[in-house]
Amino acid sequence: MSEASEPPEPADPPEPAEPAEASTPRGPLPRLLEAVLGVGVDPELRATLQHIVDTAAELTDARHAALEATDPVHGTAGDGPTEFRTPEPPTAGQAAHSRLDVPVRVRDDTYGSLRLTGKRADGDFTAEDEQLVRVLATQAGIAIGNARLHETARQRERWIEGAAAVTTALLTGETAADALMTVAERARMLADASAGVILQPTDEGGMEIVTASTPDDPRGLVGTTIAPGSAVLEQLLGGEPVFVDDSATDPRMTTQVRHRFGPSMLLPLQAGGRLIGTLALPRRRGDRPYTSVEQLLATQFASQAALALVLADAQQRRERLAVFEDRDRIARDLHDLVVQRLFATGMMLESTQRRTADEEQDPEVHAMLGRAVEELRSTVQEVRTAIFALQQPPADAPTTFRGKVLRETAGAAAALGFQPSVQFTGPVDARLPAPVATRLLTALRAALAAATRRSGTTRVTVSIDATTTLPDGRPGVRLTVFDDGKGKPTAEAEGNDEPGTGTGTGTTMTWQSPLRTHP
């Protein structure tokens, strides 16, 4: 029996082979994916578009790539270039040899084209190259669309904030002129315009620039008119906005300053059916036209500004009415309380004066009572003059003779530093004919001017008596102006006046005239 052979020892298991290093060359698809994912990461649109251009050149091995905007008005958001390109410029031979154009669309609108020229391998662009560029062009359109939405939202926010700021400013009590300037200046800055002007209708049926805000030379703007009958004027008076591409060449524009401006918006300031005026926002010649978004936002701003102007005007009217009511109340209180008490006190003093005369009391006491009565009479006259002044609308030009006298004395008060005292005797408004009143005001003006020129003047009294009888027996009016200043007496005035007389205690000018200047 043969000897069994021992089984062979098991062989050591083979050592696992070390894995070979993976070879993952970066093909066009990963690079395309990276480019697509990178779109919109940078908030700056220009950087995003430049990134797309560079990626297109890299993926297609093109010597040159450019993204050209064919619609500059709606091209990029904000100011800036309308073309993005790689640094290496193409040669004429490269451009003729191989070229690839792919349109860039933003929604349904054509923005421009993504253009590649000069294949580095001196071949033609392939269908795969075109497919890659079309994907990039689609992403560029999405980026541009999103940027437009973002820019529109930012513009809308700025215009809304501007309208709110204008409303706040107008409701803080600005004057009418300041309110119009506020609207013009804020609109100019929001619209990035060369000027912001306000036009208002004229009595002749045209429109005139009454307010202008501009960083340039404003000469020649304020006072410029749009003549009646102009086509653009008919639209504005009808409450329609007008948009002009070039003010210098548009036949509808007829103003003398039209050659200074290019694109322009003319927006009615209308609220509640009331046309306040027109807000015009012209840009310089050669500046970009206004977009449809800017036109819409500016039109909405004009409507809000017009409403704010109406509200501000109504508020000022209410405030003036409150002032008038307070003045009327004060006038009534002065009349009902002060004047009546002074009058009653005067009557009591007159009665006491008569009793002292009948009882042959001290003459000095009698004289003192007489002076007190005269002082009270004078005080009553001054209080009544103050009552009359309170009843006059302060912002309106006076139409009555009393009001004109008070206006003259108020003007002199600015130079004197104090208010002259004024007394009226008799129905001066009813008795004085217009020619006599005019001559009296001239004499009063001259006397007040002389009083302001004298030194040391601390008191001026004006007395007008419409119950005077002249030396020849005719009814007349007498003006007496006294001041306690030092200097030469008042020069003799016109007609039947008496020359001024000076004393050590002051100067008195007397002017008188018959109430009827002709038989």
XYZ file of C-alpha atoms in Angstrom:
519
model
C 0.000 0.000 0.000
C 1.492 3.031 -1.069
C 2.241 5.716 1.333
C -0.210 8.537 1.185
C 1.295 11.838 0.252
C 0.822 14.730 2.585
C -1.421 17.382 1.295
C 0.360 20.497 0.190
C 0.412 23.416 2.552
C -2.081 26.080 1.578
C -0.577 28.975 -0.253
C -0.647 32.395 1.305
C -3.528 34.435 -0.029
C -2.419 36.957 -2.558
C -2.058 40.430 -1.239
C -4.758 42.730 -2.570
C -3.525 44.921 -5.284
C -3.329 48.607 -4.437
C -6.092 50.507 -6.223
C -4.917 52.602 -9.043
C -5.383 56.403 -8.700
C -8.704 57.454 -10.208
C -8.355 59.475 -13.316
C -11.183 62.070 -13.330
C -10.420 64.673 -15.901
C -12.629 67.768 -15.568
C -14.914 67.489 -18.523
C -17.242 70.151 -19.862
C -20.279 68.993 -17.897
C -18.814 69.527 -14.381
C -17.501 72.892 -15.434
C -20.908 73.770 -16.920
C -22.608 72.660 -13.722
C -20.239 74.822 -11.723
C -20.996 77.798 -13.927
C -24.744 77.233 -13.666
C -24.612 76.913 -9.881
C -22.498 80.064 -9.688
C -25.108 82.174 -11.423
C -26.811 84.428 -8.896
C -24.277 83.793 -6.120
C -22.702 87.203 -6.672
C -25.313 89.920 -6.043
C -23.589 92.149 -8.587
C -25.102 91.473 -12.012
C -22.049 92.693 -13.911
C -19.788 90.207 -12.128
C -22.229 87.388 -12.895
C -22.395 88.227 -16.596
C -18.623 88.519 -16.830
C -18.326 85.096 -15.159
C -20.665 83.622 -17.768
C -18.604 85.125 -20.596
C -15.342 83.745 -19.194
C -16.908 80.311 -18.656
C -18.262 80.219 -22.212
C -14.790 80.896 -23.604
C -13.244 78.222 -21.370
C -15.796 75.495 -22.148
C -15.673 75.987 -25.905
C -11.930 76.706 -26.118
C -12.742 80.031 -27.797
C -10.158 82.731 -28.146
C -12.725 85.442 -27.527
C -16.211 85.672 -25.994
C -18.536 88.626 -25.514
C -22.052 89.296 -24.281
C -23.482 92.261 -26.133
C -26.704 94.024 -25.172
C -28.862 95.146 -28.074
C -31.402 96.818 -25.791
C -29.488 99.419 -23.734
C -32.672 100.867 -22.239
C -33.664 97.592 -20.621
C -30.199 96.105 -20.627
C -28.354 95.999 -17.348
C -29.804 97.138 -14.075
C -28.395 100.541 -13.330
C -25.618 102.357 -15.118
C -22.654 100.519 -16.576
C -21.356 98.867 -19.721
C -23.668 97.054 -22.097
C -20.935 94.627 -23.259
C -18.902 92.044 -21.360
C -15.917 90.349 -23.043
C -12.833 88.290 -22.427
C -9.519 90.161 -22.271
C -8.065 88.764 -25.518
C -9.438 90.642 -28.540
C -10.238 88.624 -31.675
C -8.468 89.153 -34.960
C -10.230 89.583 -38.268
C -9.055 86.177 -39.428
C -10.305 84.443 -36.291
C -13.664 86.005 -36.569
C -14.054 84.977 -40.159
C -12.804 81.447 -39.511
C -15.145 80.360 -36.729
C -17.952 82.166 -35.005
C -20.863 81.209 -32.779
C -23.790 83.490 -31.860
C -26.450 82.477 -29.359
C -29.279 84.880 -28.414
C -29.796 85.846 -24.777
C -33.477 86.206 -23.910
C -35.076 87.559 -20.783
C -38.480 85.962 -20.676
C -39.938 86.835 -24.084
C -37.658 89.794 -24.813
C -34.309 89.662 -26.581
C -31.585 91.146 -24.420
C -28.607 90.582 -26.700
C -26.338 87.766 -27.797
C -23.501 85.628 -26.435
C -20.876 85.642 -29.185
C -17.775 83.422 -29.445
C -15.030 83.752 -32.077
C -11.799 81.951 -32.903
C -11.633 78.277 -31.915
C -8.137 77.713 -30.503
C -7.721 74.392 -32.301
C -8.317 76.228 -35.573
C -11.479 74.270 -36.112
C -15.136 75.053 -36.133
C -17.387 75.184 -33.120
C -19.226 71.907 -32.668
C -22.835 71.151 -31.894
C -21.719 70.339 -28.339
C -20.158 73.803 -28.077
C -23.388 75.392 -29.217
C -25.384 73.357 -26.694
C -23.090 74.477 -23.857
C -23.329 78.121 -24.892
C -27.133 77.899 -25.108
C -27.254 76.654 -21.523
C -25.067 79.552 -20.434
C -27.199 82.015 -22.413
C -30.298 80.684 -20.647
C -28.633 81.191 -17.276
C -27.572 84.674 -18.281
C -31.186 85.496 -19.143
C -32.346 84.200 -15.766
C -29.689 86.263 -13.967
C -30.651 89.391 -15.876
C -34.351 88.827 -15.188
C -33.754 88.371 -11.478
C -31.540 91.449 -11.398
C -34.274 93.457 -13.099
C -36.799 92.349 -10.498
C -34.379 93.222 -7.714
C -33.577 96.619 -9.207
C -37.273 97.344 -9.788
C -38.001 96.511 -6.156
C -35.175 98.792 -5.023
C -36.390 101.601 -7.284
C -39.943 101.211 -6.035
C -38.700 101.339 -2.444
C -36.708 104.516 -3.110
C -39.652 106.252 -4.786
C -42.028 105.220 -1.993
C -39.585 106.513 0.621
C -39.214 109.714 -1.387
C -42.968 110.237 -1.561
C -43.264 109.637 2.187
C -40.460 112.121 2.874
C -42.161 114.733 0.683
C -45.490 114.220 2.457
C -43.830 114.569 5.867
C -41.985 117.714 4.806
C -45.086 119.348 3.322
C -47.211 118.662 6.377
C -44.714 120.336 8.723
C -45.883 123.802 7.684
C -43.684 124.811 4.748
C -44.659 127.799 2.658
C -46.135 127.234 -0.794
C -42.861 128.084 -2.545
C -40.832 125.809 -0.239
C -43.329 122.981 -0.751
C -42.975 123.124 -4.535
C -39.186 123.196 -4.246
C -39.286 120.143 -1.977
C -41.272 118.195 -4.584
C -39.028 119.301 -7.461
C -35.756 118.564 -5.671
C -36.739 115.155 -4.329
C -38.122 114.037 -7.713
C -34.949 115.189 -9.489
C -32.762 113.062 -7.227
C -35.006 109.998 -7.448
C -35.198 110.154 -11.251
C -31.490 110.940 -11.682
C -32.607 113.901 -13.786
C -30.697 116.998 -14.800
C -33.441 119.217 -13.375
C -36.714 119.072 -11.513
C -39.126 121.884 -12.367
C -42.690 122.770 -11.460
C -44.933 124.465 -14.014
C -48.243 126.105 -13.120
C -51.065 127.381 -15.350
C -50.975 131.047 -16.338
C -53.874 133.471 -16.759
C -53.287 133.426 -20.516
C -53.933 129.689 -20.745
C -50.309 128.503 -20.903
C -47.918 127.147 -18.287
C -44.926 128.767 -16.617
C -41.953 127.311 -14.717
C -42.277 128.688 -11.181
C -39.768 126.437 -9.371
C -36.548 124.793 -10.564
C -34.101 122.457 -8.800
C -30.890 121.711 -10.706
C -27.194 121.266 -9.924
C -26.427 123.066 -13.177
C -26.868 126.738 -14.016
C -30.551 127.484 -13.253
C -30.618 130.739 -15.209
C -33.305 130.874 -17.821
C -35.442 128.106 -16.316
C -37.763 129.978 -13.933
C -40.138 132.117 -15.943
C -39.976 129.943 -19.072
C -43.469 129.417 -20.473
C -45.313 126.945 -22.653
C -47.470 129.004 -24.999
C -51.210 128.333 -25.225
C -52.207 125.951 -28.000
C -49.185 123.660 -27.672
C -49.897 119.974 -28.233
C -48.041 118.964 -25.099
C -49.927 121.612 -23.127
C -53.286 120.139 -24.113
C -52.192 116.774 -22.742
C -50.915 118.274 -19.494
C -54.020 120.386 -18.895
C -56.036 117.244 -19.541
C -54.154 115.425 -16.792
C -52.140 113.140 -19.092
C -48.414 112.443 -18.573
C -46.055 113.174 -21.455
C -42.867 111.201 -22.134
C -40.288 112.623 -24.516
C -37.233 110.817 -25.904
C -35.409 114.005 -26.894
C -36.667 117.420 -25.808
C -34.393 119.197 -28.282
C -35.892 117.529 -31.371
C -39.428 116.635 -30.324
C -41.826 118.978 -32.195
C -44.212 119.025 -29.236
C -41.659 120.828 -27.068
C -41.772 124.586 -27.672
C -39.955 126.093 -24.673
C -36.834 128.191 -25.122
C -34.767 125.812 -22.953
C -35.679 122.585 -24.747
C -32.295 122.415 -26.515
C -30.582 121.911 -23.132
C -32.305 118.593 -22.424
C -32.831 115.122 -23.851
C -35.182 112.486 -22.380
C -37.897 114.046 -20.264
C -41.027 113.240 -18.275
C -43.826 115.779 -17.787
C -46.206 114.579 -15.091
C -49.460 116.287 -14.025
C -49.731 117.202 -10.339
C -53.412 116.411 -10.002
C -55.473 115.397 -6.977
C -59.217 115.247 -6.533
C -59.832 116.659 -9.989
C -57.705 119.709 -9.199
C -54.697 120.401 -11.427
C -51.998 122.055 -9.315
C -49.368 122.083 -12.033
C -46.866 119.860 -13.820
C -43.691 118.155 -12.600
C -41.057 118.012 -15.358
C -37.957 115.816 -15.034
C -35.594 116.344 -17.989
C -32.249 114.603 -18.403
C -29.227 115.934 -20.258
C -28.855 115.375 -23.957
C -27.330 111.978 -24.614
C -28.427 110.484 -21.285
C -30.262 107.172 -21.318
C -34.027 107.312 -21.867
C -36.412 106.632 -19.018
C -37.494 103.010 -18.679
C -41.139 102.010 -18.440
C -40.593 101.226 -14.753
C -39.177 104.690 -14.101
C -42.087 106.290 -15.938
C -44.599 104.347 -13.850
C -42.884 105.104 -10.539
C -42.495 108.810 -11.363
C -46.174 109.054 -12.335
C -47.188 107.477 -9.017
C -44.839 109.844 -7.172
C -46.438 112.853 -8.889
C -49.898 111.687 -7.793
C -48.740 111.278 -4.195
C -46.957 114.636 -4.247
C -50.071 116.370 -5.604
C -52.170 114.846 -2.835
C -49.593 115.961 -0.267
C -49.661 119.506 -1.691
C -53.460 119.589 -1.432
C -53.365 118.263 2.138
C -50.663 120.760 3.103
C -52.669 123.610 1.606
C -55.787 122.459 3.477
C -53.787 122.247 6.712
C -52.438 125.767 6.239
C -55.953 127.024 5.552
C -57.176 125.418 8.757
C -54.302 126.956 10.685
C -55.029 130.384 9.201
C -58.699 129.953 10.028
C -57.767 129.095 13.608
C -55.638 132.258 13.768
C -58.505 134.341 12.373
C -60.881 132.840 14.917
C -58.457 133.654 17.726
C -58.072 137.193 16.451
C -61.832 137.620 16.238
C -62.224 136.274 19.766
C -59.564 138.640 21.092
C -61.189 141.540 19.252
C -64.583 140.694 20.738
C -63.110 140.406 24.219
C -61.374 143.759 23.839
C -64.567 145.377 22.639
C -66.927 143.762 25.116
C -64.706 143.983 28.171
C -61.901 146.489 27.853
C -63.549 149.228 25.785
C -66.780 149.182 27.771
C -64.966 149.327 31.097
C -62.705 152.124 29.900
C -65.722 154.010 28.579
C -67.559 153.554 31.883
C -64.501 154.691 33.824
C -64.243 157.755 31.610
C -67.876 158.661 32.260
C -67.309 158.325 36.010
C -64.289 160.646 35.818
C -66.236 163.186 33.732
C -69.031 163.151 36.326
C -66.492 163.638 39.114
C -64.873 166.453 37.144
C -68.213 168.263 36.794
C -68.909 167.930 40.505
C -65.505 169.349 41.408
C -66.197 172.301 39.120
C -69.629 172.916 40.671
C -68.278 172.659 44.200
C -65.318 174.927 43.413
C -62.787 172.332 44.496
C -59.052 172.509 43.966
C -58.411 173.562 40.318
C -55.406 171.257 40.168
C -57.619 168.268 40.958
C -60.044 169.411 38.265
C -57.234 169.638 35.727
C -55.894 166.209 36.674
C -59.325 164.687 36.167
C -59.516 166.344 32.757
C -56.184 164.885 31.722
C -57.252 161.444 32.958
C -60.433 161.683 30.854
C -58.408 162.623 27.768
C -56.003 159.754 28.385
C -58.898 157.361 28.646
C -60.388 158.665 25.414
C -57.054 158.251 23.712
C -56.725 154.722 25.101
C -60.189 153.811 23.840
C -59.240 155.026 20.366
C -56.054 152.966 20.389
C -57.871 149.856 21.585
C -60.464 150.292 18.862
C -57.655 150.625 16.322
C -56.133 147.407 17.656
C -59.515 145.708 17.363
C -59.768 146.821 13.753
C -56.259 145.530 13.025
C -57.096 142.148 14.568
C -60.108 141.858 12.283
C -57.970 142.302 9.144
C -56.629 139.199 7.342
C -52.870 139.508 7.982
C -51.800 137.952 4.688
C -54.063 140.021 2.451
C -53.442 143.513 1.131
C -55.676 145.995 2.948
C -58.563 147.394 0.945
C -59.975 149.864 3.482
C -58.427 153.221 4.307
C -57.898 152.200 7.918
C -56.096 149.072 6.792
C -53.814 151.063 4.492
C -52.914 153.461 7.307
C -52.094 150.541 9.584
C -49.964 148.987 6.854
C -47.928 152.203 6.563
C -47.373 152.399 10.315
C -46.464 148.702 10.448
C -43.849 149.316 7.774
C -42.411 152.205 9.781
C -42.347 150.021 12.901
C -39.706 147.813 11.259
C -37.362 150.813 11.009
C -38.332 152.487 14.288
C -38.191 149.388 16.437
C -41.632 150.029 17.910
C -45.225 150.347 16.727
C -46.527 153.905 16.238
C -49.760 154.779 18.007
C -52.716 155.349 15.645
C -56.026 157.076 16.409
C -59.007 157.528 14.110
C -61.801 160.016 14.732
C -64.981 159.780 12.733
C -66.000 157.393 9.911
C -62.788 157.778 7.937
C -63.569 154.877 5.573
C -66.942 156.327 4.620
C -66.083 160.038 4.472
C -62.726 160.178 2.665
C -62.883 160.201 -1.156
C -60.203 158.178 -2.944
C -58.136 161.208 -4.118
C -58.044 162.699 -0.610
C -57.180 159.329 0.921
C -54.306 158.882 -1.556
C -52.861 162.326 -0.770
C -53.200 161.731 2.968
C -51.334 158.417 2.712
C -48.550 160.171 0.783
C -48.229 162.786 3.522
C -48.304 160.091 6.207
C -45.583 158.130 4.428
C -43.357 161.217 4.253
C -43.909 162.070 7.924
C -43.108 158.530 9.067
C -39.970 158.484 6.930
C -38.842 161.756 8.499
C -39.494 160.369 11.979
C -37.332 157.328 11.285
C -34.452 159.574 10.188
C -34.405 161.591 13.417
C -32.293 160.357 16.299
C -33.625 159.366 19.673
C -37.175 158.705 18.482
C -39.009 156.590 21.056
C -42.626 157.580 20.424
C -44.679 158.318 17.299
C -48.394 159.101 17.337
C -50.608 159.304 14.272
C -54.019 160.960 14.493
C -56.563 161.151 11.655
C -59.710 163.207 12.291
C -62.440 163.021 9.645
C -64.728 165.413 11.609
C -62.497 168.486 11.253
C -63.910 171.867 10.162
C -61.420 173.897 8.144
C -60.899 177.650 8.786
C -63.080 178.485 5.790
C -65.933 176.442 7.253
C -65.685 173.482 4.913
C -65.683 169.937 6.318
C -62.253 168.392 6.124
C -59.829 165.792 7.378
C -56.726 166.449 9.451
C -53.618 164.265 9.800
C -51.311 164.886 12.735
C -48.037 163.025 13.170
C -45.939 163.604 16.279
C -42.561 162.116 17.137
C -40.204 162.869 20.018
C -37.013 162.514 17.985
C -34.252 165.094 17.709
C -33.558 166.824 14.433
C -35.053 169.097 11.857
C -38.861 169.362 11.722
C -40.790 167.553 9.054
C -40.685 169.225 5.641
C -43.845 170.822 4.382
C -45.973 168.432 2.388
C -48.482 169.181 -0.351
C -51.595 171.289 -0.795
C -53.266 172.615 2.271
C -50.906 171.131 4.805
C -49.251 172.996 7.553
C -45.479 172.693 7.880
C -44.010 170.607 10.640
C -43.205 172.445 13.840
C -40.332 171.435 16.036
C -40.018 171.983 19.760
C -37.666 170.866 22.401
C -39.817 167.858 23.096
C -40.472 166.630 19.551
C -41.814 167.410 16.097
C -45.429 167.678 14.941
C -46.559 167.543 11.306
C -50.112 168.597 10.468
C -51.768 167.959 7.114
C -55.347 168.864 6.291
C -57.592 168.862 3.270
C -61.243 169.482 2.437
C -63.279 166.331 1.969
C -64.387 167.539 -1.455
C -61.516 168.389 -3.773
C -63.663 170.190 -6.361
C -66.852 172.241 -6.296
